[in-house]
mmCIF file of C-alpha atoms and ligand atoms in Angstrom:
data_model
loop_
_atom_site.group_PDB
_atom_site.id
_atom_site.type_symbol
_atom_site.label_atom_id
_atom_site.label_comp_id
_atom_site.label_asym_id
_atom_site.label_seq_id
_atom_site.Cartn_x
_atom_site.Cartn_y
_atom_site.Cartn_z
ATOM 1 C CA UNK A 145 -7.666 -4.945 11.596
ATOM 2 C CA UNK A 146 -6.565 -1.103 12.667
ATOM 3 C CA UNK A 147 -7.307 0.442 16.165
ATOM 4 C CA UNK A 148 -6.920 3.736 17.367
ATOM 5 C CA UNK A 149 -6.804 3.898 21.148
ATOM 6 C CA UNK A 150 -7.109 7.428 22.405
ATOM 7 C CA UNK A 151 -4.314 8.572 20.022
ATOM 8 C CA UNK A 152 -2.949 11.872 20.823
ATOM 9 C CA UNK A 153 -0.149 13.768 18.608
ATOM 10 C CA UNK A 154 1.461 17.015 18.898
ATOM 11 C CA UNK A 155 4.092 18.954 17.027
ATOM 12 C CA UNK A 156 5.553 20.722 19.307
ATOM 13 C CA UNK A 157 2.996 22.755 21.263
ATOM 14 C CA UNK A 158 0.112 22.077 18.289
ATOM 15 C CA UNK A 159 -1.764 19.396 19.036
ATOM 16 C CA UNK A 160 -2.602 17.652 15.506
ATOM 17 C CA UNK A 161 -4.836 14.581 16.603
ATOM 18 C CA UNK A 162 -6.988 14.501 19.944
ATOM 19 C CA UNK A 163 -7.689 11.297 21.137
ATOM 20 C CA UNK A 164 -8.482 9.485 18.333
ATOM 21 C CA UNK A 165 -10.960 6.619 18.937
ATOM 22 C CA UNK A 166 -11.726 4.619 15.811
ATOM 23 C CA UNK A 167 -11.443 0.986 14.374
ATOM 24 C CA UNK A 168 -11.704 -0.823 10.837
ATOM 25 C CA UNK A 169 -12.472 -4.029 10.275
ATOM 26 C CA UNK A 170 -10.830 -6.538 8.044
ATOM 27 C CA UNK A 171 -12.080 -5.623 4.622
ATOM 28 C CA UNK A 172 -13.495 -2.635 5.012
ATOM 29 C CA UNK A 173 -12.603 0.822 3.761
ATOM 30 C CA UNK A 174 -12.378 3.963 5.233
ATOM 31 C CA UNK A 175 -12.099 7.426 3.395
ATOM 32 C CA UNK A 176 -10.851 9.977 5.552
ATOM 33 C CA UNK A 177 -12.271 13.489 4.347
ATOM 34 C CA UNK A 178 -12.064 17.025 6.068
ATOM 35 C CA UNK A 179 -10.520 20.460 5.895
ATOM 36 C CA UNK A 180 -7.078 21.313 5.210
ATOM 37 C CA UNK A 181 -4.958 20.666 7.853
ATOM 38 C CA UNK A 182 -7.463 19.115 9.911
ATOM 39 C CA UNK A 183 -4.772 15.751 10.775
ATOM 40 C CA UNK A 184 -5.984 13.571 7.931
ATOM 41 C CA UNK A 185 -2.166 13.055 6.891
ATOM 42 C CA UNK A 186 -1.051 12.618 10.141
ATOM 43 C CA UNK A 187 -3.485 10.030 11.141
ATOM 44 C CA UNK A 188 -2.581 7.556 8.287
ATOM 45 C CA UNK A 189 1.019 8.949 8.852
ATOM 46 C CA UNK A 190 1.229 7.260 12.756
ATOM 47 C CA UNK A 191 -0.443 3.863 11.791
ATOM 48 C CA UNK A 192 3.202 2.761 10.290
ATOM 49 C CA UNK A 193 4.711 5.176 12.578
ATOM 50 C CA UNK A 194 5.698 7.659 9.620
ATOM 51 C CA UNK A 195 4.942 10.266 12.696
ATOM 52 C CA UNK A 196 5.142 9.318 16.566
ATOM 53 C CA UNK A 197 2.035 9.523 18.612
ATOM 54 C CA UNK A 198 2.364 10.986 22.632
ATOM 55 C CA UNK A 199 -0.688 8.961 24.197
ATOM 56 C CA UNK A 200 -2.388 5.997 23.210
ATOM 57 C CA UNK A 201 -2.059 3.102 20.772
ATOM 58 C CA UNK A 202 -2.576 1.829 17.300
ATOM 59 C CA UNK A 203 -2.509 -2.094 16.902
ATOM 60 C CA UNK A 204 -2.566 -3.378 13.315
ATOM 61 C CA UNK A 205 -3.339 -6.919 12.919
ATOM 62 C CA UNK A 206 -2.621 -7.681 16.655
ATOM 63 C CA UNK A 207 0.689 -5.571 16.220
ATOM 64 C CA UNK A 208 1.206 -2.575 18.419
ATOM 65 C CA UNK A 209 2.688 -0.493 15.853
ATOM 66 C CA UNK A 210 4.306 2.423 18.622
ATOM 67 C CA UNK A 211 5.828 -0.274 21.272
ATOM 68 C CA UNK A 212 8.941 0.017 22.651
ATOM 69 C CA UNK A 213 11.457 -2.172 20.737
ATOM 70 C CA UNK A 214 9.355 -3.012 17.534
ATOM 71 C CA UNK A 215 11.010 -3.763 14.516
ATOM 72 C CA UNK A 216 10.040 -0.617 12.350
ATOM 73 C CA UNK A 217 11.211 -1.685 8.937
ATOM 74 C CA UNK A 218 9.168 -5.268 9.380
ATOM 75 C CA UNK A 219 6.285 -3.749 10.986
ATOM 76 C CA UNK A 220 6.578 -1.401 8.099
ATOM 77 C CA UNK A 221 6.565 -3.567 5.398
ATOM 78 C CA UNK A 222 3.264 -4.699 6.338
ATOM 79 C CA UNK A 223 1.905 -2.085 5.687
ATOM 80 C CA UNK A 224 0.730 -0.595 2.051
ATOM 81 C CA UNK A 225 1.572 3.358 1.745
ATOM 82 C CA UNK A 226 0.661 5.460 -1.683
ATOM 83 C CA UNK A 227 1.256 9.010 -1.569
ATOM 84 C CA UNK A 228 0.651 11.772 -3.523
ATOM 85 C CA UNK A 229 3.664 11.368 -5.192
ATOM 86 C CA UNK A 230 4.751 8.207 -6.280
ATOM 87 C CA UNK A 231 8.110 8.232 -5.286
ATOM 88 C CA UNK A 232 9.320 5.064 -8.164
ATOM 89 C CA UNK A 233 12.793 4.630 -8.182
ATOM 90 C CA UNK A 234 13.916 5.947 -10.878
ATOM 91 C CA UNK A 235 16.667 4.783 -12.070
ATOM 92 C CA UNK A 236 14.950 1.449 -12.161
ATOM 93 C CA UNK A 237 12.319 -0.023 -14.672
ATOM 94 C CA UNK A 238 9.134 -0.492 -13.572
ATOM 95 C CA UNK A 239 9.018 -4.532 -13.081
ATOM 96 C CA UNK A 240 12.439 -3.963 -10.697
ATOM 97 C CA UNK A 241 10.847 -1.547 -8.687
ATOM 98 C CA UNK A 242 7.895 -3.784 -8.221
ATOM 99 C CA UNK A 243 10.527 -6.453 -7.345
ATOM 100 C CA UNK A 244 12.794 -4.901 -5.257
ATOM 101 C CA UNK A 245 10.869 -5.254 -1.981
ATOM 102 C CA UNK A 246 9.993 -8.985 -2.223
ATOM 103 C CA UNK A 247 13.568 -9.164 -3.140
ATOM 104 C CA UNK A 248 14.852 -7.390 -0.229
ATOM 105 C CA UNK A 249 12.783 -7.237 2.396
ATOM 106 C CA UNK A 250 10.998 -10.864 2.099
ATOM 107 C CA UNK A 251 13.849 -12.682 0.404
ATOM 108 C CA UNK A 252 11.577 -14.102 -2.205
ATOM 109 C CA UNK A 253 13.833 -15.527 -5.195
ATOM 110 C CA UNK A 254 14.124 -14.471 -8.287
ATOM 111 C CA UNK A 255 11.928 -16.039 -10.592
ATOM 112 C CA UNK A 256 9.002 -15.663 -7.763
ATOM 113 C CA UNK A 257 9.166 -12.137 -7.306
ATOM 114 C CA UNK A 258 8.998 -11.643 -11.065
ATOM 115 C CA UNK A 259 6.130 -13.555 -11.389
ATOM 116 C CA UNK A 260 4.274 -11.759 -8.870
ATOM 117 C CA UNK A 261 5.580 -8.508 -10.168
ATOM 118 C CA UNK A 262 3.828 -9.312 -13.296
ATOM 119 C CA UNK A 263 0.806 -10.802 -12.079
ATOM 120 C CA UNK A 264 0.566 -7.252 -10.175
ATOM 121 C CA UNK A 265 1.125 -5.003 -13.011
ATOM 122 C CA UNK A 266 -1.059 -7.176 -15.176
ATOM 123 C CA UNK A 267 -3.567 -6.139 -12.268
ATOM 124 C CA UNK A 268 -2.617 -2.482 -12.600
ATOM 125 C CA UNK A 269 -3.411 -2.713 -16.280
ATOM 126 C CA UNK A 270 0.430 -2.092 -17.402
ATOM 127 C CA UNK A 271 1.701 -5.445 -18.071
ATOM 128 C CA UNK A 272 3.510 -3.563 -20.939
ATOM 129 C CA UNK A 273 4.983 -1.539 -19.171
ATOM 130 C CA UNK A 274 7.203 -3.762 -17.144
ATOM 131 C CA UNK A 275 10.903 -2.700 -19.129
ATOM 132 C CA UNK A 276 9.965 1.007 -19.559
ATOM 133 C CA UNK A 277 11.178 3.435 -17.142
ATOM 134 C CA UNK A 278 9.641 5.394 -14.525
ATOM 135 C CA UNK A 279 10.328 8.635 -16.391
ATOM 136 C CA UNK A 280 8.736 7.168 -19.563
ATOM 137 C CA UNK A 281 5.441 6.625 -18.320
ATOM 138 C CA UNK A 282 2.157 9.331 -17.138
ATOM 139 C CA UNK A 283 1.399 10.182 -13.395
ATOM 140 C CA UNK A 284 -1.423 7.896 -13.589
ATOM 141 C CA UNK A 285 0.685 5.233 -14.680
ATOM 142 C CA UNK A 286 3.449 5.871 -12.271
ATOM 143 C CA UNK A 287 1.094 5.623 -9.628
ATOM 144 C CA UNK A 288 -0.494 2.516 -10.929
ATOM 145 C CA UNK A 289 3.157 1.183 -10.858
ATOM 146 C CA UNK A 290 3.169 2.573 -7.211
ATOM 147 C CA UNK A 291 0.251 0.507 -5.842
ATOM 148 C CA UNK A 292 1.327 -2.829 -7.197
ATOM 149 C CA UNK A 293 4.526 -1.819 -5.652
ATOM 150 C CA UNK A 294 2.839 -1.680 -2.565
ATOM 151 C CA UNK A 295 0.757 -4.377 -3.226
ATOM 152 C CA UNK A 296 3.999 -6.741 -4.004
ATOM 153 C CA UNK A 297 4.370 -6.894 0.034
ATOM 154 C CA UNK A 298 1.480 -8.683 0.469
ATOM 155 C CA UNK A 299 0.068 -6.483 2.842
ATOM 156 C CA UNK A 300 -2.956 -6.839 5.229
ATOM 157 C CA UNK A 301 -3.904 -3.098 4.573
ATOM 158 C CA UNK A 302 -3.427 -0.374 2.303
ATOM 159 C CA UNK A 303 -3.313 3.120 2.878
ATOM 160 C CA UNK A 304 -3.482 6.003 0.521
ATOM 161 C CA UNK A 305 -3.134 9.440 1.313
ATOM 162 C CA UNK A 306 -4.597 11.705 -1.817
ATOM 163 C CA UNK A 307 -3.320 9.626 -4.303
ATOM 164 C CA UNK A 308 -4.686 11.227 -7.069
ATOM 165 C CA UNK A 309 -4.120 15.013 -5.729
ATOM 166 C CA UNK A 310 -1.093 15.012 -8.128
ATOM 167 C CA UNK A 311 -2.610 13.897 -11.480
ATOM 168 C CA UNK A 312 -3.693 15.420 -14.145
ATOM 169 C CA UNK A 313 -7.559 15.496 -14.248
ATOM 170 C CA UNK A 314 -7.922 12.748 -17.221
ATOM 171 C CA UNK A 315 -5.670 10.186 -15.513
ATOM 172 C CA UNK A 316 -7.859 10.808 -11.749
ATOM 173 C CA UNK A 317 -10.051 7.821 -13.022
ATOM 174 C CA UNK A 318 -7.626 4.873 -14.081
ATOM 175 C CA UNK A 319 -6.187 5.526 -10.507
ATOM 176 C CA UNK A 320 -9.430 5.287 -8.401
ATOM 177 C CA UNK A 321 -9.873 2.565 -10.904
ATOM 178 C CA UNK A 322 -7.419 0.155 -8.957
ATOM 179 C CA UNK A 323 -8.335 1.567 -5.742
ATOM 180 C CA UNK A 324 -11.947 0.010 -6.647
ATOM 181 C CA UNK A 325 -10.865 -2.740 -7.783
ATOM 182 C CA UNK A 326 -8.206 -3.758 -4.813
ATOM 183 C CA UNK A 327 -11.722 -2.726 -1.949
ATOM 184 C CA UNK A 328 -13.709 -5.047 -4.334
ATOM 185 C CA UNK A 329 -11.339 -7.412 -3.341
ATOM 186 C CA UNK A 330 -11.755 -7.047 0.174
ATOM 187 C CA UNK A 331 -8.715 -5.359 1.045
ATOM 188 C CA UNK A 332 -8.646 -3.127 4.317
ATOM 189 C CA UNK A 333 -7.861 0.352 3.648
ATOM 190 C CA UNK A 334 -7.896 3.618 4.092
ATOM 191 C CA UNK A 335 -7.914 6.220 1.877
ATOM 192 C CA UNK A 336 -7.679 10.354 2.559
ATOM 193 C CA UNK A 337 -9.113 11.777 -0.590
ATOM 194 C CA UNK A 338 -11.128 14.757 -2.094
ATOM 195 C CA UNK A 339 -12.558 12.516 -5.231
ATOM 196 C CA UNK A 340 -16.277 12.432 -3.138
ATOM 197 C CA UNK A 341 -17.482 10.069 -6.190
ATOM 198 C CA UNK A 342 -14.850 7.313 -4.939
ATOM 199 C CA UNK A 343 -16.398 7.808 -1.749
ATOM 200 C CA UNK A 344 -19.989 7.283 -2.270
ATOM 201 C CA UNK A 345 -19.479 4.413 -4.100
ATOM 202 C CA UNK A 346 -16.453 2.616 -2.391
ATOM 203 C CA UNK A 347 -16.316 3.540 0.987
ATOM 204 C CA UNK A 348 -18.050 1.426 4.034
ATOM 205 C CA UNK A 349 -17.579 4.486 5.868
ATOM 206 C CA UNK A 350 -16.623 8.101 5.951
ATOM 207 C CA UNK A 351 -14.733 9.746 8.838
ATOM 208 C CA UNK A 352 -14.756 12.818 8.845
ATOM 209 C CA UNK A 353 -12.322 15.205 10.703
ATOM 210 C CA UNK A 354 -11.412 18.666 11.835
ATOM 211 C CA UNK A 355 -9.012 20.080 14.137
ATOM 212 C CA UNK A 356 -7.596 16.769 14.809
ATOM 213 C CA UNK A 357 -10.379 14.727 15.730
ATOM 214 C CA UNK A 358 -12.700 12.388 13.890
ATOM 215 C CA UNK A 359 -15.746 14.528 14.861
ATOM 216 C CA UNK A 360 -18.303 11.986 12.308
ATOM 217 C CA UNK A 361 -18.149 8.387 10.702
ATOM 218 C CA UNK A 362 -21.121 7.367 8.902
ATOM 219 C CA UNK A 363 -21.712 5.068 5.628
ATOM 220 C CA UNK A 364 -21.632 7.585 2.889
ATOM 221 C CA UNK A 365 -25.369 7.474 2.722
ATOM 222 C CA UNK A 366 -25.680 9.214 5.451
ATOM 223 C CA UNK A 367 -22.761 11.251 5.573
ATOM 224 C CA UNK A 368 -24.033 13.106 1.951
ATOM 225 C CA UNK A 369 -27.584 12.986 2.817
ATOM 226 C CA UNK A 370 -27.692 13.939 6.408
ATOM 227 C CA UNK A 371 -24.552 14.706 8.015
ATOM 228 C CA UNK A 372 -24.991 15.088 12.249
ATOM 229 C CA UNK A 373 -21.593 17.549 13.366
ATOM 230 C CA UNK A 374 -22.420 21.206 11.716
ATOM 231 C CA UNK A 375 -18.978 20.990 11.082
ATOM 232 C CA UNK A 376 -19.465 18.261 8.551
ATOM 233 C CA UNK A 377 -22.697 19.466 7.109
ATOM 234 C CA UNK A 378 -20.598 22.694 6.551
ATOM 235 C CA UNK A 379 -17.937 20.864 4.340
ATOM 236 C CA UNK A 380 -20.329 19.129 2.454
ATOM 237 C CA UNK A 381 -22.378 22.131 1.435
ATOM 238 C CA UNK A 382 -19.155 23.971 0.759
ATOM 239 C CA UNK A 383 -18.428 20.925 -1.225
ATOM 240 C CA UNK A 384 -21.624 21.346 -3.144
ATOM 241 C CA UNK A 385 -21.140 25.057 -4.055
ATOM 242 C CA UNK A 386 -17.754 24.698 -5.525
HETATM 243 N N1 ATP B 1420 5.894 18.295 10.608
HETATM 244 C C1 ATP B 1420 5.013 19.163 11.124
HETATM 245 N N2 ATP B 1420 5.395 20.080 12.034
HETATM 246 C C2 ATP B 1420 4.501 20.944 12.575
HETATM 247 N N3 ATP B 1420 3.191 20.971 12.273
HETATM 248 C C3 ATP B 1420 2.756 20.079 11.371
HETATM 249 C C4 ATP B 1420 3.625 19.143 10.750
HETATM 250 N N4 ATP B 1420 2.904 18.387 9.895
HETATM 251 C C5 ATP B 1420 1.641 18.844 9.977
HETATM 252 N N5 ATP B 1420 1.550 19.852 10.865
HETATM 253 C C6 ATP B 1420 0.316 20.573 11.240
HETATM 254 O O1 ATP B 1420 -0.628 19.622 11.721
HETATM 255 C C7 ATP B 1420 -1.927 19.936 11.221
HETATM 256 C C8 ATP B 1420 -2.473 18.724 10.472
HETATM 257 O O2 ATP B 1420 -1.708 18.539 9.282
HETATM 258 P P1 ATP B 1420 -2.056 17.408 8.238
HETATM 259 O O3 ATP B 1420 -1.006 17.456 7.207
HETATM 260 O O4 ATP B 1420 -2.268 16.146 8.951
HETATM 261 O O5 ATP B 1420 -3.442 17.928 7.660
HETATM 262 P P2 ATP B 1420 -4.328 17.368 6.460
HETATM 263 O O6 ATP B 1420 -5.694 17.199 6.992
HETATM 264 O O7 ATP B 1420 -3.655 16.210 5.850
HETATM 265 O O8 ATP B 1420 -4.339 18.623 5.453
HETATM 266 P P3 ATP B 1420 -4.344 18.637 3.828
HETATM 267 O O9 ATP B 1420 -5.776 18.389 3.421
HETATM 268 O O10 ATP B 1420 -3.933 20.045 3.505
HETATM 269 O O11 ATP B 1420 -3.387 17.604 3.344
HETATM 270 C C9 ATP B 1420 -1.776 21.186 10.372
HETATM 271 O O12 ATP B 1420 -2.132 22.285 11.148
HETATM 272 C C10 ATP B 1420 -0.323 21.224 10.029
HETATM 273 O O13 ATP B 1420 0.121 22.528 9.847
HETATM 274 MG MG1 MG B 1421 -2.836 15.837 3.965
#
């Protein structure tokens, strides 16, 4: 479903991913962990071409997402993003902004897209929630709100990059909640975060990075237990004693 083809990325003179080599399959999920600043961001950041890449490719569903002449905004609304911060609209309830896209960018009509929007909050456990505002409700919510905004584009793949960095501790859970349930599912994603729970039990694999390359994937299994780069067995026993 996603392929990285000796992906290389620079900022200027830093290089901030080193040919990147790596594939997931339809359905499975991928958590990205790995030091600070070690390219996690930027790697989800090039698949919808959020950041340029310098060498190689990165095809999602059969599309090469850094050709010449691609349509970014379609390309891009295949595509599932949830940040850190969720980024609602705010001057727009919650069902609208789960609207809005289908509304938009897929010309759904009216009466489909708010079915759907429902259906997806219903999902998100805020069904409601639909007429309140953005400002109205918790982070956790807000980012519920966010995913089955992303979700209301019917994408092939979801990516998530720390969503629940931003949230205060008791709302961590209703978040990685719907994460759960959307890789129960069998949607393809993949997900930088520090909650190592979510990890053990969700992930089909682990990649782990540093200094811009993906220097170990293993099923989390075997990352925890026995982890082969000495980076990677260092971050996990620093993991430990914090
Ligand atoms: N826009 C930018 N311009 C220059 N350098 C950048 C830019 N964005 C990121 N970098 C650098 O690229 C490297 C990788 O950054 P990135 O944000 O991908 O790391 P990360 O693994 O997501 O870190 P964190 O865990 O702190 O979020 C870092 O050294 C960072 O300083
Ligand atoms: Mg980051």
């Amino acid at each position: 479903m996603i392929a990285f083809k000796g992906v290389n990325k620079w900022y200027g003179a830093y290089r901030a991913l080193n040919e990147v080599n790596e594939t997931v399959a339809a359905g499975e999920v991928v958590v990205v962990c790995g030091p600070s600043g070690s390219g996690k961001s930027t790697l989800i950041r090039t698949v919808n071409r959020l950041e340029e890449i310098q060498g190689g490719s990165i095809e999602v569903a059969g599309h090469d997402m850094h050709a010449k002449g691609n349509d970014l905004n379609a390309l891009r609304s295949r595509i599932g993003f949830v940040f850190q911060n969720f980024n609602l609209f705010p001057h727009m309830s919650v069902l609208d902004n789960v609207m809005i896209g289908p509304l938009t960018v897929l010309k759904r009509d009216k009466a489909q897209a708010r079915a759907a929007a429902l259906a997806l909050l219903a999902k998100v456990g805020l069904a409601q929630k639909a007429q309140s505002m953005p400002a109205q409700l918790s982070g956790g919510q807000q980012q519920r709100v966010a995913i089955a905004r992303a979700l209301a584009m019917e994408p092939p793949v979801m990516l998530f990059d720390e969503p629940t960095s931003a949230l205060d501790p008791e709302m961590v859970g209703e978040v990685l909640q719907v994460m759960k349930a959307l890789a129960a599912e069998g949607m393809t994603m993949i997900c930088v975060t520090h909650e190592m729970g979510f990890a053990r039990d969700v992930a089909d694999r682990i990649w782990f990075m540093d200094a811009g390359q993906v220097l170990e994937r293993a099923e989390p299994e075997a990352f925890f237990n026995a982890p082969q780069h000495p980076r990677a067995a260092k971050f996990i026993s620093d993991i430990r004693a914090h």
